[in-house]
mmCIF file of N, CA and C in Angstrom:
data_model
loop_
_atom_site.group_PDB
_atom_site.id
_atom_site.type_symbol
_atom_site.label_atom_id
_atom_site.label_comp_id
_atom_site.label_asym_id
_atom_site.label_seq_id
_atom_site.Cartn_x
_atom_site.Cartn_y
_atom_site.Cartn_z
ATOM 1 N N MET A 1 -8.511 -135.375 21.247
ATOM 2 C CA MET A 1 -7.854 -135.335 19.970
ATOM 3 C C MET A 1 -7.984 -136.642 19.350
ATOM 4 N N THR A 2 -8.334 -136.687 18.071
ATOM 5 C CA THR A 2 -8.451 -137.930 17.286
ATOM 6 C C THR A 2 -7.107 -138.277 16.621
ATOM 7 N N HIS A 3 -6.959 -139.543 16.384
ATOM 8 C CA HIS A 3 -5.795 -140.038 15.714
ATOM 9 C C HIS A 3 -5.737 -139.546 14.274
ATOM 10 N N PRO A 4 -4.555 -139.126 13.796
ATOM 11 C CA PRO A 4 -4.510 -138.546 12.446
ATOM 12 C C PRO A 4 -4.817 -139.477 11.338
ATOM 13 N N LEU A 5 -4.807 -140.812 11.634
ATOM 14 C CA LEU A 5 -5.126 -141.742 10.538
ATOM 15 C C LEU A 5 -6.585 -142.057 10.434
ATOM 16 N N ILE A 6 -7.345 -141.612 11.423
ATOM 17 C CA ILE A 6 -8.804 -141.925 11.355
ATOM 18 C C ILE A 6 -9.476 -141.356 10.066
ATOM 19 N N ALA A 7 -9.185 -140.112 9.683
ATOM 20 C CA ALA A 7 -9.721 -139.554 8.482
ATOM 21 C C ALA A 7 -9.318 -140.375 7.237
ATOM 22 N N HIS A 8 -8.076 -140.813 7.239
ATOM 23 C CA HIS A 8 -7.551 -141.614 6.098
ATOM 24 C C HIS A 8 -8.392 -142.960 5.987
ATOM 25 N N PHE A 9 -8.593 -143.565 7.108
ATOM 26 C CA PHE A 9 -9.312 -144.880 7.070
ATOM 27 C C PHE A 9 -10.750 -144.670 6.816
ATOM 28 N N GLN A 10 -11.359 -143.508 7.182
ATOM 29 C CA GLN A 10 -12.661 -143.169 6.814
ATOM 30 C C GLN A 10 -12.814 -143.035 5.346
ATOM 31 N N LEU A 11 -11.865 -142.376 4.732
ATOM 32 C CA LEU A 11 -11.809 -142.196 3.275
ATOM 33 C C LEU A 11 -11.720 -143.550 2.589
ATOM 34 N N LEU A 12 -10.877 -144.430 3.085
ATOM 35 C CA LEU A 12 -10.725 -145.786 2.473
ATOM 36 C C LEU A 12 -12.015 -146.520 2.662
ATOM 37 N N ALA A 13 -12.722 -146.417 3.750
ATOM 38 C CA ALA A 13 -14.001 -147.159 3.955
ATOM 39 C C ALA A 13 -15.075 -146.583 3.019
ATOM 40 N N ARG A 14 -15.088 -145.281 2.809
ATOM 41 C CA ARG A 14 -16.063 -144.774 1.774
ATOM 42 C C ARG A 14 -15.763 -145.239 0.447
ATOM 43 N N TYR A 15 -14.476 -145.320 0.038
ATOM 44 C CA TYR A 15 -14.151 -145.842 -1.261
ATOM 45 C C TYR A 15 -14.505 -147.322 -1.397
ATOM 46 N N ASN A 16 -14.285 -148.116 -0.389
ATOM 47 C CA ASN A 16 -14.632 -149.478 -0.411
ATOM 48 C C ASN A 16 -16.143 -149.666 -0.574
ATOM 49 N N ALA A 17 -16.920 -148.865 0.119
ATOM 50 C CA ALA A 17 -18.412 -148.990 0.029
ATOM 51 C C ALA A 17 -18.830 -148.594 -1.337
ATOM 52 N N LEU A 18 -18.273 -147.560 -1.983
ATOM 53 C CA LEU A 18 -18.627 -147.136 -3.296
ATOM 54 C C LEU A 18 -18.199 -148.238 -4.294
ATOM 55 N N ALA A 19 -16.971 -148.776 -4.192
ATOM 56 C CA ALA A 19 -16.544 -149.834 -5.068
ATOM 57 C C ALA A 19 -17.400 -151.087 -4.963
ATOM 58 N N ASN A 20 -17.777 -151.471 -3.739
ATOM 59 C CA ASN A 20 -18.683 -152.585 -3.560
ATOM 60 C C ASN A 20 -20.030 -152.388 -4.224
ATOM 61 N N GLN A 21 -20.546 -151.156 -3.996
ATOM 62 C CA GLN A 21 -21.878 -150.806 -4.541
ATOM 63 C C GLN A 21 -21.852 -150.960 -6.064
ATOM 64 N N ARG A 22 -20.786 -150.389 -6.624
ATOM 65 C CA ARG A 22 -20.715 -150.418 -8.141
ATOM 66 C C ARG A 22 -20.563 -151.853 -8.677
ATOM 67 N N ILE A 23 -19.696 -152.694 -8.045
ATOM 68 C CA ILE A 23 -19.492 -154.011 -8.534
ATOM 69 C C ILE A 23 -20.748 -154.880 -8.331
ATOM 70 N N TYR A 24 -21.379 -154.711 -7.203
ATOM 71 C CA TYR A 24 -22.608 -155.541 -6.919
ATOM 72 C C TYR A 24 -23.763 -155.079 -7.858
ATOM 73 N N SER A 25 -23.878 -153.838 -8.138
ATOM 74 C CA SER A 25 -24.935 -153.361 -9.123
ATOM 75 C C SER A 25 -24.653 -153.911 -10.485
ATOM 76 N N ALA A 26 -23.389 -153.916 -10.908
ATOM 77 C CA ALA A 26 -23.129 -154.492 -12.214
ATOM 78 C C ALA A 26 -23.374 -155.952 -12.301
ATOM 79 N N CYS A 27 -22.974 -156.664 -11.155
ATOM 80 C CA CYS A 27 -23.213 -158.133 -11.113
ATOM 81 C C CYS A 27 -24.683 -158.487 -11.017
ATOM 82 N N ALA A 28 -25.505 -157.590 -10.468
ATOM 83 C CA ALA A 28 -26.897 -157.887 -10.357
ATOM 84 C C ALA A 28 -27.623 -158.065 -11.794
ATOM 85 N N GLU A 29 -26.951 -157.526 -12.752
ATOM 86 C CA GLU A 29 -27.414 -157.682 -14.195
ATOM 87 C C GLU A 29 -27.128 -159.008 -14.719
ATOM 88 N N LEU A 30 -26.288 -159.839 -14.126
ATOM 89 C CA LEU A 30 -25.916 -161.137 -14.626
ATOM 90 C C LEU A 30 -26.898 -162.229 -14.153
ATOM 91 N N THR A 31 -26.994 -163.267 -14.860
ATOM 92 C CA THR A 31 -27.708 -164.434 -14.427
ATOM 93 C C THR A 31 -26.792 -165.204 -13.489
ATOM 94 N N ASP A 32 -27.375 -166.126 -12.784
ATOM 95 C CA ASP A 32 -26.589 -167.011 -11.939
ATOM 96 C C ASP A 32 -25.539 -167.810 -12.764
ATOM 97 N N ALA A 33 -25.947 -168.279 -13.892
ATOM 98 C CA ALA A 33 -25.007 -169.049 -14.775
ATOM 99 C C ALA A 33 -23.931 -168.135 -15.280
ATOM 100 N N GLU A 34 -24.208 -166.874 -15.675
ATOM 101 C CA GLU A 34 -23.170 -165.979 -16.160
ATOM 102 C C GLU A 34 -22.155 -165.652 -15.015
ATOM 103 N N ARG A 35 -22.692 -165.456 -13.798
ATOM 104 C CA ARG A 35 -21.859 -165.108 -12.654
ATOM 105 C C ARG A 35 -20.907 -166.287 -12.294
ATOM 106 N N LYS A 36 -21.441 -167.503 -12.471
ATOM 107 C CA LYS A 36 -20.574 -168.700 -12.075
ATOM 108 C C LYS A 36 -19.827 -169.319 -13.241
ATOM 109 N N GLN A 37 -19.975 -168.677 -14.437
ATOM 110 C CA GLN A 37 -19.202 -169.175 -15.597
ATOM 111 C C GLN A 37 -17.702 -169.192 -15.377
ATOM 112 N N ILE A 38 -17.039 -170.233 -15.793
ATOM 113 C CA ILE A 38 -15.566 -170.298 -15.637
ATOM 114 C C ILE A 38 -14.985 -169.314 -16.606
ATOM 115 N N ARG A 39 -14.057 -168.533 -16.085
ATOM 116 C CA ARG A 39 -13.418 -167.485 -16.897
ATOM 117 C C ARG A 39 -11.899 -167.557 -16.637
ATOM 118 N N PRO A 40 -11.117 -166.911 -17.637
ATOM 119 C CA PRO A 40 -9.697 -166.963 -17.454
ATOM 120 C C PRO A 40 -9.263 -165.809 -16.485
ATOM 121 N N ALA A 41 -9.604 -165.936 -15.241
ATOM 122 C CA ALA A 41 -9.271 -164.973 -14.216
ATOM 123 C C ALA A 41 -8.693 -165.725 -12.928
ATOM 124 N N PHE A 42 -8.156 -164.983 -12.065
ATOM 125 C CA PHE A 42 -7.426 -165.568 -10.913
ATOM 126 C C PHE A 42 -8.367 -166.445 -10.150
ATOM 127 N N PHE A 43 -9.619 -165.993 -9.870
ATOM 128 C CA PHE A 43 -10.515 -166.769 -9.059
ATOM 129 C C PHE A 43 -11.490 -167.564 -9.908
ATOM 130 N N LYS A 44 -11.270 -167.694 -11.201
ATOM 131 C CA LYS A 44 -11.948 -168.558 -12.128
ATOM 132 C C LYS A 44 -13.348 -168.196 -12.456
ATOM 133 N N SER A 45 -14.059 -167.326 -11.636
ATOM 134 C CA SER A 45 -15.394 -166.914 -11.967
ATOM 135 C C SER A 45 -15.710 -165.623 -11.240
ATOM 136 N N ILE A 46 -16.688 -164.900 -11.748
ATOM 137 C CA ILE A 46 -17.149 -163.620 -11.022
ATOM 138 C C ILE A 46 -17.626 -163.998 -9.652
ATOM 139 N N HIS A 47 -18.352 -165.107 -9.527
ATOM 140 C CA HIS A 47 -18.872 -165.540 -8.260
ATOM 141 C C HIS A 47 -17.781 -165.721 -7.233
ATOM 142 N N ASN A 48 -16.738 -166.428 -7.649
ATOM 143 C CA ASN A 48 -15.578 -166.705 -6.783
ATOM 144 C C ASN A 48 -14.916 -165.319 -6.436
ATOM 145 N N THR A 49 -14.762 -164.470 -7.350
ATOM 146 C CA THR A 49 -14.136 -163.155 -7.087
ATOM 147 C C THR A 49 -15.008 -162.377 -6.062
ATOM 148 N N LEU A 50 -16.351 -162.427 -6.237
ATOM 149 C CA LEU A 50 -17.164 -161.728 -5.259
ATOM 150 C C LEU A 50 -17.123 -162.364 -3.892
ATOM 151 N N ASN A 51 -16.932 -163.651 -3.847
ATOM 152 C CA ASN A 51 -16.790 -164.351 -2.527
ATOM 153 C C ASN A 51 -15.427 -163.880 -1.882
ATOM 154 N N HIS A 52 -14.329 -163.803 -2.676
ATOM 155 C CA HIS A 52 -13.089 -163.324 -2.202
ATOM 156 C C HIS A 52 -13.220 -161.862 -1.591
ATOM 157 N N ILE A 53 -13.910 -161.056 -2.252
ATOM 158 C CA ILE A 53 -14.120 -159.676 -1.769
ATOM 159 C C ILE A 53 -14.940 -159.635 -0.510
ATOM 160 N N MET A 54 -15.960 -160.414 -0.455
ATOM 161 C CA MET A 54 -16.830 -160.558 0.762
ATOM 162 C C MET A 54 -15.945 -161.065 1.978
ATOM 163 N N VAL A 55 -15.201 -162.162 1.718
ATOM 164 C CA VAL A 55 -14.423 -162.729 2.851
ATOM 165 C C VAL A 55 -13.359 -161.683 3.339
ATOM 166 N N GLY A 56 -12.717 -161.012 2.388
ATOM 167 C CA GLY A 56 -11.756 -159.981 2.790
ATOM 168 C C GLY A 56 -12.392 -158.867 3.568
ATOM 169 N N ASP A 57 -13.581 -158.413 3.111
ATOM 170 C CA ASP A 57 -14.246 -157.338 3.887
ATOM 171 C C ASP A 57 -14.649 -157.822 5.289
ATOM 172 N N ARG A 58 -15.126 -159.061 5.394
ATOM 173 C CA ARG A 58 -15.461 -159.595 6.744
ATOM 174 C C ARG A 58 -14.286 -159.767 7.625
ATOM 175 N N LEU A 59 -13.082 -160.181 7.081
ATOM 176 C CA LEU A 59 -11.867 -160.280 7.864
ATOM 177 C C LEU A 59 -11.483 -158.933 8.404
ATOM 178 N N TRP A 60 -11.501 -157.952 7.532
ATOM 179 C CA TRP A 60 -11.123 -156.606 7.951
ATOM 180 C C TRP A 60 -12.040 -156.036 9.025
ATOM 181 N N MET A 61 -13.368 -156.211 8.787
ATOM 182 C CA MET A 61 -14.353 -155.748 9.797
ATOM 183 C C MET A 61 -14.133 -156.422 11.154
ATOM 184 N N ASN A 62 -13.842 -157.715 11.103
ATOM 185 C CA ASN A 62 -13.514 -158.357 12.456
ATOM 186 C C ASN A 62 -12.274 -157.792 13.073
ATOM 187 N N ARG A 63 -11.292 -157.462 12.269
ATOM 188 C CA ARG A 63 -10.066 -156.816 12.841
ATOM 189 C C ARG A 63 -10.368 -155.459 13.433
ATOM 190 N N PHE A 64 -11.224 -154.700 12.854
ATOM 191 C CA PHE A 64 -11.533 -153.382 13.295
ATOM 192 C C PHE A 64 -12.435 -153.404 14.578
ATOM 193 N N SER A 65 -13.224 -154.474 14.638
ATOM 194 C CA SER A 65 -14.260 -154.515 15.766
ATOM 195 C C SER A 65 -13.733 -155.282 16.963
ATOM 196 N N CYS A 66 -12.584 -155.869 16.919
ATOM 197 C CA CYS A 66 -12.076 -156.604 18.121
ATOM 198 C C CYS A 66 -11.694 -155.661 19.192
ATOM 199 N N ASP A 67 -11.947 -156.052 20.337
ATOM 200 C CA ASP A 67 -11.591 -155.212 21.522
ATOM 201 C C ASP A 67 -10.210 -155.625 22.179
#
């Protein structure tokens, strides 16, 4: 028998993959300068925001893969 939360976390993982694909596709249209431009946002640039997303994803993947 599988744990009842597995399906829920699989759904969240699919959503995360879709969200990442959409944001990275949109950002691929930007130049390097546009991506790094200082903006009035929490992480100051799109580049820094993408870095935050990547670090968060890596931290979560490490949590899931630890034995």
